[in-house]
Coordinates of C-alpha atoms and ligand atoms in Angstrom, one line a residue:
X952 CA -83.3 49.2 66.3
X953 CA -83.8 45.8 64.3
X954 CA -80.5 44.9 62.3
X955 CA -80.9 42.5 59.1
X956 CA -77.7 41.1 57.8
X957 CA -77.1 40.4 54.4
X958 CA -74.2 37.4 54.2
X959 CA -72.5 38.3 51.1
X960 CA -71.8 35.9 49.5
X961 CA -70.4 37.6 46.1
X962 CA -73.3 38.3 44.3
X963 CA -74.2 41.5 42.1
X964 CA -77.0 42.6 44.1
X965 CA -75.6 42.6 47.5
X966 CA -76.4 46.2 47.8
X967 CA -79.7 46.1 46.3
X968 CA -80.7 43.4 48.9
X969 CA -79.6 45.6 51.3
X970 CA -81.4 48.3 50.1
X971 CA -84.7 46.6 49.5
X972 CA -84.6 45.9 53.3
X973 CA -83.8 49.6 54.0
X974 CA -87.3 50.6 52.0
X975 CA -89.0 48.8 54.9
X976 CA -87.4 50.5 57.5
X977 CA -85.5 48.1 58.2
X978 CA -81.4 48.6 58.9
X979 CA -79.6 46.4 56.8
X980 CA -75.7 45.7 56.7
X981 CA -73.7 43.9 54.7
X982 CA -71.2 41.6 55.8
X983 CA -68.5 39.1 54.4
X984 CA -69.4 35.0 54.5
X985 CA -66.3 35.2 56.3
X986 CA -67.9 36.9 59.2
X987 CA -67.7 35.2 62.7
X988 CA -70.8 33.0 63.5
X989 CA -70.1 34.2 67.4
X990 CA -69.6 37.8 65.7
X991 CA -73.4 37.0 63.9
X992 CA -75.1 35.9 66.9
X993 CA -73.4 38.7 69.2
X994 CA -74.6 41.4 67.1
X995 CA -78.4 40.3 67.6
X996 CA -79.9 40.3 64.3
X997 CA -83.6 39.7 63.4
X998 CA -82.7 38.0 60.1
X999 CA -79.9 36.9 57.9
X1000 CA -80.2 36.9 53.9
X1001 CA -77.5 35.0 52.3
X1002 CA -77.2 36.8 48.6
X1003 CA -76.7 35.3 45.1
X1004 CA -73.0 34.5 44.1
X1005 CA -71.0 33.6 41.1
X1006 CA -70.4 30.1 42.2
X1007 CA -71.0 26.5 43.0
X1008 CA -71.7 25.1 46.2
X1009 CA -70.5 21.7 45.0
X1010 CA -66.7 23.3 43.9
X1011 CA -64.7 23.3 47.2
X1012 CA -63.3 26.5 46.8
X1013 CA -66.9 28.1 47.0
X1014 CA -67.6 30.8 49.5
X1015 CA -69.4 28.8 52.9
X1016 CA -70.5 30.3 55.5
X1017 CA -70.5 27.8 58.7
X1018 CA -73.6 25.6 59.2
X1019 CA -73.9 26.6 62.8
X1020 CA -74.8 30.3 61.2
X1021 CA -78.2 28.3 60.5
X1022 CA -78.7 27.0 63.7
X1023 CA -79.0 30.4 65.8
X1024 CA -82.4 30.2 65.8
X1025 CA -82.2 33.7 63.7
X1026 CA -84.5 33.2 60.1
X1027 CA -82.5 33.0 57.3
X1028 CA -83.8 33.9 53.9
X1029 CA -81.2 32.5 51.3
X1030 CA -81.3 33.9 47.9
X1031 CA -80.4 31.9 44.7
X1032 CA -76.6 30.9 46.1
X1033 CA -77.4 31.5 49.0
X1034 CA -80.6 29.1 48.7
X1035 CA -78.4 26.3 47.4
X1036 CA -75.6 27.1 50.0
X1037 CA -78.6 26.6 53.0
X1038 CA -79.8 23.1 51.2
X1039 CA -76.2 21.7 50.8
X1040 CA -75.6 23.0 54.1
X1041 CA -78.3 21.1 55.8
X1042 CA -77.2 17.9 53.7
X1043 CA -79.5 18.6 50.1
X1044 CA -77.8 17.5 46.8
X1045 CA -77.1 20.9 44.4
X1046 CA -76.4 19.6 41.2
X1047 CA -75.7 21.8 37.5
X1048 CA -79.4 22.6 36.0
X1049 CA -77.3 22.2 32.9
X1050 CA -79.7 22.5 29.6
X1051 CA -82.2 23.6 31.9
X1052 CA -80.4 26.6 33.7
X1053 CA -82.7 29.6 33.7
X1054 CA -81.8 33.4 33.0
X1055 CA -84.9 35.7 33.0
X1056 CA -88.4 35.6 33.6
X1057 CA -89.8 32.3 34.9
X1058 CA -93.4 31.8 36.1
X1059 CA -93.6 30.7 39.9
X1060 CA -95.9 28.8 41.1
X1061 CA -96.2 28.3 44.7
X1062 CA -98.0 26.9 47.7
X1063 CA -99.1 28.6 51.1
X1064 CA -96.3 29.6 53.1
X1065 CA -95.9 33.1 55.0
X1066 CA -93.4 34.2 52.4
X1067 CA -95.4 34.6 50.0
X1068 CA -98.7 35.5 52.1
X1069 CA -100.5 37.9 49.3
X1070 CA -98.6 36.8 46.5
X1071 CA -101.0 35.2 44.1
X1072 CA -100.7 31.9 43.3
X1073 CA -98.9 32.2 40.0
X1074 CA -96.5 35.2 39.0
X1075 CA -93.5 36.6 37.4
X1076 CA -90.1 35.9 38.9
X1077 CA -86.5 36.5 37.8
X1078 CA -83.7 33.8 37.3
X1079 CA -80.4 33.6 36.9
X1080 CA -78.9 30.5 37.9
X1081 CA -77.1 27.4 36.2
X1082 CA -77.6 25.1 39.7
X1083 CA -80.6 24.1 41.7
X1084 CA -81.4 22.3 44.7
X1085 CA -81.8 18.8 43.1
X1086 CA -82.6 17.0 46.6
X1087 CA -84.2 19.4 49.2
X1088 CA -82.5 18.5 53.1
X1089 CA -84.9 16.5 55.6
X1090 CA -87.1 19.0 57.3
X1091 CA -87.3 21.4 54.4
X1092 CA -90.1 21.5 51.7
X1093 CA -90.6 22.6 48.4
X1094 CA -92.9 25.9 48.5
X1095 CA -92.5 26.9 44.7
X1096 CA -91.6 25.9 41.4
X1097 CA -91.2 26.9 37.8
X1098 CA -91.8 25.0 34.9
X1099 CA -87.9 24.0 34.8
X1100 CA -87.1 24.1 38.7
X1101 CA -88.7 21.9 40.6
X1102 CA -87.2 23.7 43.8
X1103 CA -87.4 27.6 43.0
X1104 CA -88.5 28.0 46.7
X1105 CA -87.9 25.7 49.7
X1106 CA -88.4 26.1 53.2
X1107 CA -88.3 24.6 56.7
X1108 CA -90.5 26.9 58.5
X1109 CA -90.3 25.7 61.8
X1110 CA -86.5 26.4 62.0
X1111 CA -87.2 29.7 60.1
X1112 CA -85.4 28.9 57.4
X1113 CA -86.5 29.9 53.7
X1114 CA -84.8 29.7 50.0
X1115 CA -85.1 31.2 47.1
X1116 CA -83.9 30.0 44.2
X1117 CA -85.0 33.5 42.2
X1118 CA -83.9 37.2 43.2
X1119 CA -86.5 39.1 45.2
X1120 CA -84.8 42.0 45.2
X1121 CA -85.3 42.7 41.5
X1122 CA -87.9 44.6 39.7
X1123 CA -88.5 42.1 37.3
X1124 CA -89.5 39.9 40.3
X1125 CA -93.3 40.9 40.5
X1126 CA -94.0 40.5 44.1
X1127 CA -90.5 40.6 45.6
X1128 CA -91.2 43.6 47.4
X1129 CA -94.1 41.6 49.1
X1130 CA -91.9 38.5 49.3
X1131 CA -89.5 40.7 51.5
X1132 CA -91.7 42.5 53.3
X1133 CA -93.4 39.0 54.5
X1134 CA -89.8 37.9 56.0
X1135 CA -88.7 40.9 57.2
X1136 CA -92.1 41.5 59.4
X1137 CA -94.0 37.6 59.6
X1138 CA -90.9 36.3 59.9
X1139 CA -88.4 38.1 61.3
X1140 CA -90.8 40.3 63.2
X1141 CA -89.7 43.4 62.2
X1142 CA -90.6 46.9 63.2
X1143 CA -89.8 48.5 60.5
X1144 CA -88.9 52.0 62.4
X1145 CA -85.7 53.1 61.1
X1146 CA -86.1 56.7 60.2
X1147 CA -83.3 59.5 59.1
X1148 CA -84.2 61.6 62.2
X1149 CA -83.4 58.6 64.9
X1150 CA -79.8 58.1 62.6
X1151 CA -79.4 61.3 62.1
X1152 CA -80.1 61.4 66.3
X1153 CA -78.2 58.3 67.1
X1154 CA -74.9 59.3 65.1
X1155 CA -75.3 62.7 66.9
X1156 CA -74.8 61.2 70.1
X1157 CA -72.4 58.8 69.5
X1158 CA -70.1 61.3 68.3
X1159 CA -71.1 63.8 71.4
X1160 CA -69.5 61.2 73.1
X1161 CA -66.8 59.4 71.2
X1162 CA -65.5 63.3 70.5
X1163 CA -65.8 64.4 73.2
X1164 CA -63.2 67.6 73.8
X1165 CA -61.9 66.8 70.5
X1166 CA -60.7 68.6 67.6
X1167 CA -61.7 67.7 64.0
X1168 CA -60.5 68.8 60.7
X1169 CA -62.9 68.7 57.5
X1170 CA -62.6 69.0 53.9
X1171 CA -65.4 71.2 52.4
X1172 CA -66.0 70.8 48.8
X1173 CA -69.7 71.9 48.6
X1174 CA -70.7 68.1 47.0
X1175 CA -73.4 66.7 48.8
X1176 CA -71.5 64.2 51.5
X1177 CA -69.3 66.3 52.7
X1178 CA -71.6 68.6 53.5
X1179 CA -73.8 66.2 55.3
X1180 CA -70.7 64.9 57.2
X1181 CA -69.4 68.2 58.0
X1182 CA -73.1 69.1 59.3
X1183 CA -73.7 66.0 61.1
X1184 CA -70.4 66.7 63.3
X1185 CA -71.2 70.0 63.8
X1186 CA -74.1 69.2 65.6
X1187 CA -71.8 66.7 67.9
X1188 CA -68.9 68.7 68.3
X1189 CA -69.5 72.8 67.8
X1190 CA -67.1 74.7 67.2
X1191 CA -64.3 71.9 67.2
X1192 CA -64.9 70.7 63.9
X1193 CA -62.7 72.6 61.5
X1194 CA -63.5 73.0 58.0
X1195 CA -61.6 74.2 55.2
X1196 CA -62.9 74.7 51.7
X1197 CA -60.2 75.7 49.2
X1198 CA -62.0 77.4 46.5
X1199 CA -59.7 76.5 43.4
X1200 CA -61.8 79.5 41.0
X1201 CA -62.8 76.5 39.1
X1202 CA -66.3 76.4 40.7
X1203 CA -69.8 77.7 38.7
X1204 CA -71.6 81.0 38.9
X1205 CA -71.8 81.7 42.5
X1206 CA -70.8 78.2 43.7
X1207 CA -68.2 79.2 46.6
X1208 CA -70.3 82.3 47.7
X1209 CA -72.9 79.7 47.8
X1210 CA -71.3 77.1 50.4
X1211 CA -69.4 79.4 52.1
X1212 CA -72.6 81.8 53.0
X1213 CA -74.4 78.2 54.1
X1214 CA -71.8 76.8 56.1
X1215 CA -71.2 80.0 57.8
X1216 CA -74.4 82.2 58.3
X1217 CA -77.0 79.0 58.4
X1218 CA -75.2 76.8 60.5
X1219 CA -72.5 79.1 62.0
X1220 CA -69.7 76.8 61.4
X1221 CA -65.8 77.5 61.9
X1222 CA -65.3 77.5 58.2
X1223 CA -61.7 78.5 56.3
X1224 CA -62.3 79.4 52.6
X1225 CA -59.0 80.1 51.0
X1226 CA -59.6 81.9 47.8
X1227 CA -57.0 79.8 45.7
X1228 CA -58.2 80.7 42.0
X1229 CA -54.9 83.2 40.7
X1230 CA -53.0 80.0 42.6
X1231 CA -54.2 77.1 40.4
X1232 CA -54.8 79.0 37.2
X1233 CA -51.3 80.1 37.3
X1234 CA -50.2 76.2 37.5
X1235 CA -52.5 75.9 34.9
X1236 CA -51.4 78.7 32.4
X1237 CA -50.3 77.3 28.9
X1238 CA -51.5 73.5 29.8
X1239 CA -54.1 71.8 27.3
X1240 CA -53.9 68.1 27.9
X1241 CA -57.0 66.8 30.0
X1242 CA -55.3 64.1 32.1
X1243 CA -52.2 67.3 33.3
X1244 CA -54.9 69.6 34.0
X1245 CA -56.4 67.0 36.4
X1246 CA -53.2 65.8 37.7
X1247 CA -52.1 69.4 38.3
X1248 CA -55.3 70.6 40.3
X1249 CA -55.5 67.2 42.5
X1250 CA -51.9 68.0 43.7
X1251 CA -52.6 71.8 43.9
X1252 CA -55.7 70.7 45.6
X1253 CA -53.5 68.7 48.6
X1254 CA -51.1 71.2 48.8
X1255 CA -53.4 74.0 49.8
X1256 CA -55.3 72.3 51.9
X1257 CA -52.1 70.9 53.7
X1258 CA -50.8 74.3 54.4
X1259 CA -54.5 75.5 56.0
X1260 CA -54.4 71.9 58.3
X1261 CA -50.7 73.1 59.4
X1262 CA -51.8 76.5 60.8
X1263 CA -55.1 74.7 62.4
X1264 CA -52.1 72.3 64.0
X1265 CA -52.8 68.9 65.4
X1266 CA -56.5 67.6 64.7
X1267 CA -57.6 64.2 66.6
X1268 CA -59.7 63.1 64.1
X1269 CA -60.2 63.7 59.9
X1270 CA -63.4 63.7 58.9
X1271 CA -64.4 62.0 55.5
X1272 CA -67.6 61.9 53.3
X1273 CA -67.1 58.2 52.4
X1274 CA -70.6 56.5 51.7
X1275 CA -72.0 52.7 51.9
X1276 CA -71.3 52.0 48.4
X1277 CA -67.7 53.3 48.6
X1278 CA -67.4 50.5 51.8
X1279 CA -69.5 47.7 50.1
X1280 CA -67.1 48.2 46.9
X1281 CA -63.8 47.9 48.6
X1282 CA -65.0 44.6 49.7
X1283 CA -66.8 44.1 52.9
X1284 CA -64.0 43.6 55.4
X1285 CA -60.3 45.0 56.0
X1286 CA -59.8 47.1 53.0
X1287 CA -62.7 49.5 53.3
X1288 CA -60.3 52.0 55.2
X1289 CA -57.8 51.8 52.2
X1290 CA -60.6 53.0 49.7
X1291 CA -62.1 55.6 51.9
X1292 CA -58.5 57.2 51.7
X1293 CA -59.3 57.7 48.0
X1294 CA -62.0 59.7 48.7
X1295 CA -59.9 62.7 49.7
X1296 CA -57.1 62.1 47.0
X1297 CA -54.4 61.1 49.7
X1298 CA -55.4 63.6 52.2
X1299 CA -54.4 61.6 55.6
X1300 CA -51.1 61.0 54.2
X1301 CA -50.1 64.3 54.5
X1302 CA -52.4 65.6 57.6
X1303 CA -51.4 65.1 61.5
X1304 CA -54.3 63.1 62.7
X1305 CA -54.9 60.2 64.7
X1306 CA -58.5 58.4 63.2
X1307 CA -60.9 58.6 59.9
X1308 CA -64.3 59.9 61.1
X1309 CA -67.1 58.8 58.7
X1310 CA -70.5 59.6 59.8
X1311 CA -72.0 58.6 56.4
X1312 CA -70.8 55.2 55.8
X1313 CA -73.4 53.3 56.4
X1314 CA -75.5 55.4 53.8
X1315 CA -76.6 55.2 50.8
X1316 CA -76.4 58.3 48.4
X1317 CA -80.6 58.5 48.7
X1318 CA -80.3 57.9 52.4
X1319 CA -77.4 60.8 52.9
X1320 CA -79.9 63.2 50.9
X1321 CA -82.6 62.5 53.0
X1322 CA -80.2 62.9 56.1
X1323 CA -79.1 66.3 54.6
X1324 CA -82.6 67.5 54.7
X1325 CA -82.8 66.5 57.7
X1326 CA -80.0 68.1 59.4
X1327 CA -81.6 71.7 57.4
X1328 CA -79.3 71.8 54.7
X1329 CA -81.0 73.6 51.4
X1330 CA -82.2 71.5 49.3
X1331 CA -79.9 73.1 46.0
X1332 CA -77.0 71.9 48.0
X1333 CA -78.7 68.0 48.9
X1334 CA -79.6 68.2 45.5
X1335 CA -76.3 69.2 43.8
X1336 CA -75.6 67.4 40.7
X1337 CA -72.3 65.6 40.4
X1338 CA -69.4 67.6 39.9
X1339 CA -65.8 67.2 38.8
X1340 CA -63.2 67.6 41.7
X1341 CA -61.1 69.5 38.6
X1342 CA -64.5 72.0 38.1
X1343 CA -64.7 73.6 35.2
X1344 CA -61.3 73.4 34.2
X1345 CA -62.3 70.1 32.5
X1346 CA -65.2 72.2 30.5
X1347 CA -63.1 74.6 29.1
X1348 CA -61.1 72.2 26.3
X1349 CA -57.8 73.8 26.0
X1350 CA -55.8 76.5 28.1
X1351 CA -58.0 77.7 30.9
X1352 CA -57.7 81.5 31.0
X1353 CA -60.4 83.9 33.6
X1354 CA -61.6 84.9 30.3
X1355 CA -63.0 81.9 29.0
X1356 CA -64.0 80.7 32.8
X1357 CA -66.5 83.5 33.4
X1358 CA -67.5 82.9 29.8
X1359 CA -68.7 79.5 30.7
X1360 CA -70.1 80.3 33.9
X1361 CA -72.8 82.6 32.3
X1362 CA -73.1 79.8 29.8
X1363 CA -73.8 77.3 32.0
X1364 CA -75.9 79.2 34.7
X1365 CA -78.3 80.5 31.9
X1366 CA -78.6 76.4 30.6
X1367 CA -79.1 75.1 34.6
X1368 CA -82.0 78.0 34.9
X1369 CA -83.7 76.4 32.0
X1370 CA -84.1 73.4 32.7
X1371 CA -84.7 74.2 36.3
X1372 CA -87.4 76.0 35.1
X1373 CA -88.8 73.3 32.9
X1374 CA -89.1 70.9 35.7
X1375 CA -86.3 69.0 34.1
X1376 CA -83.9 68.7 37.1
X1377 CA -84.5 65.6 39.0
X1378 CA -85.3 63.3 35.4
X1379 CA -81.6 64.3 33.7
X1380 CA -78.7 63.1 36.0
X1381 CA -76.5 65.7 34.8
X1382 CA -76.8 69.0 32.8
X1383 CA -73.7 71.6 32.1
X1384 CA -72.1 73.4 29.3
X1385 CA -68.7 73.4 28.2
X1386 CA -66.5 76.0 26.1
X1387 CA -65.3 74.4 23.5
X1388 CA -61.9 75.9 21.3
X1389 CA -63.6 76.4 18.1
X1390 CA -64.7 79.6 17.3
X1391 CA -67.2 79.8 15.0
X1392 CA -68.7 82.7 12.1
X1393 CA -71.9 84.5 13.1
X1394 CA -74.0 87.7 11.8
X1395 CA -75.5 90.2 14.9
X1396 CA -77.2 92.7 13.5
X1397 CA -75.5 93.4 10.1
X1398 CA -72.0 92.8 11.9
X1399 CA -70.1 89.9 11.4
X1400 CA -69.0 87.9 14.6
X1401 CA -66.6 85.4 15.0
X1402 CA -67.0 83.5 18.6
X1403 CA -67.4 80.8 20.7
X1404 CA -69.1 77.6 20.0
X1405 CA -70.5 76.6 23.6
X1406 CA -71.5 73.0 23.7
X1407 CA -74.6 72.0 25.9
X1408 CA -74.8 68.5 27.6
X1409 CA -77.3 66.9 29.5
X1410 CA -77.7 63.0 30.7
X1411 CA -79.6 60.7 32.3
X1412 CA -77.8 57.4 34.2
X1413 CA -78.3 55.4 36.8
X1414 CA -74.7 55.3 37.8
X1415 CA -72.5 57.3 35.3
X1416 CA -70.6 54.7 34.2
X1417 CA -72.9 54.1 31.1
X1418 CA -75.3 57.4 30.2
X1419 CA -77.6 58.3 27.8
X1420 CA -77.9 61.6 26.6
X1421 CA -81.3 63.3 27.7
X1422 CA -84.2 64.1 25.2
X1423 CA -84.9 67.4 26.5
X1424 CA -87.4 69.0 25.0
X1425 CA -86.9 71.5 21.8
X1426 CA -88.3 74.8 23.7
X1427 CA -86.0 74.2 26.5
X1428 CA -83.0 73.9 24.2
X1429 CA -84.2 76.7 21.9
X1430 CA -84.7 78.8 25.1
X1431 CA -81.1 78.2 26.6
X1432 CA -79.9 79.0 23.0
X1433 CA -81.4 82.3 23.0
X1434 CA -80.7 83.1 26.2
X1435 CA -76.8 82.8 25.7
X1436 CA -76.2 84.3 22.4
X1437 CA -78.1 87.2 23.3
X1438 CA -76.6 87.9 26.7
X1439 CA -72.7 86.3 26.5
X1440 CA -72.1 88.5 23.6
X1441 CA -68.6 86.3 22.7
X1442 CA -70.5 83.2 21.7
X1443 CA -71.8 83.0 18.3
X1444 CA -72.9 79.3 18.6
X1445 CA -75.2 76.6 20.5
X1446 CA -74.7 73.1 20.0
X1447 CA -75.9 70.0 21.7
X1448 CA -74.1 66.9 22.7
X1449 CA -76.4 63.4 21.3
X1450 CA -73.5 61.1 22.1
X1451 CA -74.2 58.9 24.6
X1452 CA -71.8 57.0 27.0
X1453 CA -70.1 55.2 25.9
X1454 CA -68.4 56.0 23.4
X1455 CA -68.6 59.2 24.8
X1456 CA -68.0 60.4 27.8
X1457 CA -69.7 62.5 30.2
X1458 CA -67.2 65.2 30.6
X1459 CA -66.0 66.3 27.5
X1460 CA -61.6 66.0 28.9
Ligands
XMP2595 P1 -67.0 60.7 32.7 O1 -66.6 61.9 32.0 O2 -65.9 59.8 33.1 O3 -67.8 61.1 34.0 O4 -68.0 59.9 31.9 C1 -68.5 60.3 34.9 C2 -68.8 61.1 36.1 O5 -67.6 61.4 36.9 C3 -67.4 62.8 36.9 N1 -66.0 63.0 36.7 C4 -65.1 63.3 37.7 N2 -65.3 63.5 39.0 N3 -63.0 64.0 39.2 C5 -64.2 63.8 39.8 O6 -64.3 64.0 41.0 C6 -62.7 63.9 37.9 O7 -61.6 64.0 37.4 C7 -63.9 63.5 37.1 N4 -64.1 63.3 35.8 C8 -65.4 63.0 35.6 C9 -68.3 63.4 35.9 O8 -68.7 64.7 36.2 C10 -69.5 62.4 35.8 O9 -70.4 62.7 36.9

């Protein structure tokens, strides 16, 4: 399998780089700058991309990789930083751009050079930089320009080396898809045959192997990684992976009937479900403020799941969903295991085990999808929205009573049905409804009412730290409306959420 690396080198779009490459086919990992140049060159990659970065190559403190990283006869393509970093590098004077630093669109102009074979001769690129490559280094040339840098692409093609002073990897970059696919198949000489089935294959094997006779221990929640972990190690170890979902009776309509029926019947998997719902609502009886109802389920949470490890006994190994972006975010070196640890809530403090198993963390959330369809998981499951670790206990505002719970669920099953049913699932990120405390007057027949007001929310986001709230179409909402006053009899009232985050959140607690 071909390997890219992408040399981080601090910039934004490390993991976009990386996953531009992926598109192609291609594996791509991120690394620190730090990284070994005997670790680089032992590793056998077709190509290194140095990324953007915050800084200057001229301040000393700036992140270098060693010039010898540039002489292993592997093609680098440096990116914006990273194309100044290869110029000073190779002796080429950086200097500030100064009144002339560019953020944004740029017109490129460029000359013949197998980056940019089928990349007409003048386009849109994107900028952000306050440096440039004032001197290019003997050997290199300049390949492009914009009207104010006179170095927006330089390369010395015979060594393999290229530089970019814009980022390919973005959208606004009209042919940077092109631009990578030339260096990742001219000039790396790619294959571009990295599929989900030979991972999916490959990690199977590996852990045939490197678990061999082993027991390991799993945390079920239902959410899409786990899942695909647990399934993934299945197929490796059998009936050795144990996996325990503690239901906490905070999960929607059908939810835990729903994993435990797929875990168990489809793929015929040693699965404990402990029925914990009287458990954590009693712990939760009388309790109204958001942050204790959370605090009070994660420990719940640890402590059930603690007393089901103790009966299994002594696992080898604990199995965790942690993903690529999980990794890449704890910084690209020593502390990913301390993040990955977060992903449980402080499971392997309190579990006898002797090593993390994490099958998806070289993923990205698209790729684990795709791997979970792969490995036969239904597609409702690889599909799953996000959803809280606390459950619905964080969509019923106030005390969380049975009552109320199975008044939401119906709420919120009869609202997911719509806009299933509209074709609305895949454009809005996330759709649920929540019970709010206000009760509200209504009129049914010539009776008056007095009920719930259930709140409907829906949004769309890239990555749910900003959302906007989705425009979903009148007839749906109408529809959902209908639906719930006429069969939950104790809500009077509909309303939906237009707030968009921030200032609001997602979750309503
Ligand atoms: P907020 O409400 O913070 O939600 O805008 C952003 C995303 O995070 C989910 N969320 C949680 N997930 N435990 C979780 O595992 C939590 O306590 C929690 N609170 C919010 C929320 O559903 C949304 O996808």
């Amino acid at each position: 399998m071909d390997k890219i690396l992408v040399l981080d080198f601090g910039g934004q779009y490390n993991q976009l780089i990386a996953r531009r490459v992926r598109e192609h086919h291609v594996f791509a990992e991120i690394r620190s700058y730090r990284t070994p140049t005997g670790e680089i060159e032992k590793a056998g990659y077709r190509g290194i991309i140095f990324t953007g970065g915050p800084n200057s190559v001229y301040d000393p403190a700036s992140p270098r990789c060693d010039r010898a990283v540039l002489e292993l006869g592997i093609p680098v393509l440096g990116i914006c930083y990273g194309c100044q970093l290869m110029a000073a590098l190779e002796g080429g004077e950086v200097v500030s751009a100064g009144a002339v630093s560019e953020y944004g669109k740029a017109e490129f102009t460029h000359r013949d050079s197998p980056l940019f074979a089928g990349v007409p001769e003048t386009s849109t690129v994107w900028m952000s930089h306050t440096d440039y490559v004032k001197t290019v280094p003997a050997g290199f040339t300049v390949t492009g320009t914009t009207p104010s840098c006179p170095a927006a692409a330089i390369a010395d093609e015979k060594r393999l080396l290229y530089g970019v002073q814009f980022h390919p990897e973005v959208m606004h970059t009209e042919y940077g898809k092109t631009m990578l696919r030339n260096f990742l198949f001219s000039v790396c000489g790619c294959a571009g045959d990295w599929t989900m089935e030979d991972f999916v294959k490959a990690s199977v094997e590996k852990y045939k192997k490197e678990l061999a006779g082993k027991k390991v221990l799993c945390a079920l929640s239902g959410g899409v990684d786990s899942s695909v972990a647990a399934v993934l190690l299945h197929r490796a170890v059998g009936d050795r992976l144990r996996c325990v979902f503690v239901d906490h009776g905070l999960l929607r309509k059908d939810e835990g009937d729903l994993v435990e029926r797929t875990f168990r019947e489809k793929f015929d998997m040693n699965i404990v479900r402990v029925n914990a719902g009287e458990r954590f609502l009693g712990k939760l009886a009388g309790v109204t403020e958001p942050e204790r109802k959370r605090k009070i389920i994660g420990e719940e949470f640890i402590r059930v799941f603690e007393e089901e490890a103790k009966k299994i006994g002594h696992v080898h190994a604990l199995a965790q969903g942690t993903i690529y972006p999980d990794v890449v975010e704890s910084g690209t070196g020593a502390s990913a295991t301390i993040k990955s640890h977060h992903n449980v809530g402080g499971l392997p403090s309190v579990i006898d085990f002797d090593e993390i198993v994490e099958p998806l963390r070289l993923l990205f959330k698209d790729e684990v999808r795709a791997a979970g369809l792969e490995l036969g998981i239904p597609y409702e499951l690889v599909w799953r929205q996000p959803f809280p670790g606390p459950g619905l206990a964080i969509r019923v505002l106030g005390e969380v009573t049975e009552e109320k719970l199975a008044v939401l669920r119906e709420c919120d099953a009869l609202f997911r049905e719509e806009v299933i049913a509209a074709g609305l699932e895949q454009e809005t990120n996330q759709y649920f409804a929540v019970l709010t405390d206000s009760r509200t007057v209504g009129v049914m027949g010539d009776a008056r009412t007095y009920g719930y007001t259930v709140a409907l929310r829906a949004v769309s986001t890239d990555d749910f730290m900003t959302a906007d709230w989705s425009r979903l179409p009148y007839e749906v909402l109408a529809k959902a409306s209908n639906r719930i006053t006429n069969k939950v009899r104790s809500v009077s009232r509909v309303v939906y959420d237009i707030t968009s985050k921030p200032p609001a959140t997602v979750e309503w607690e």
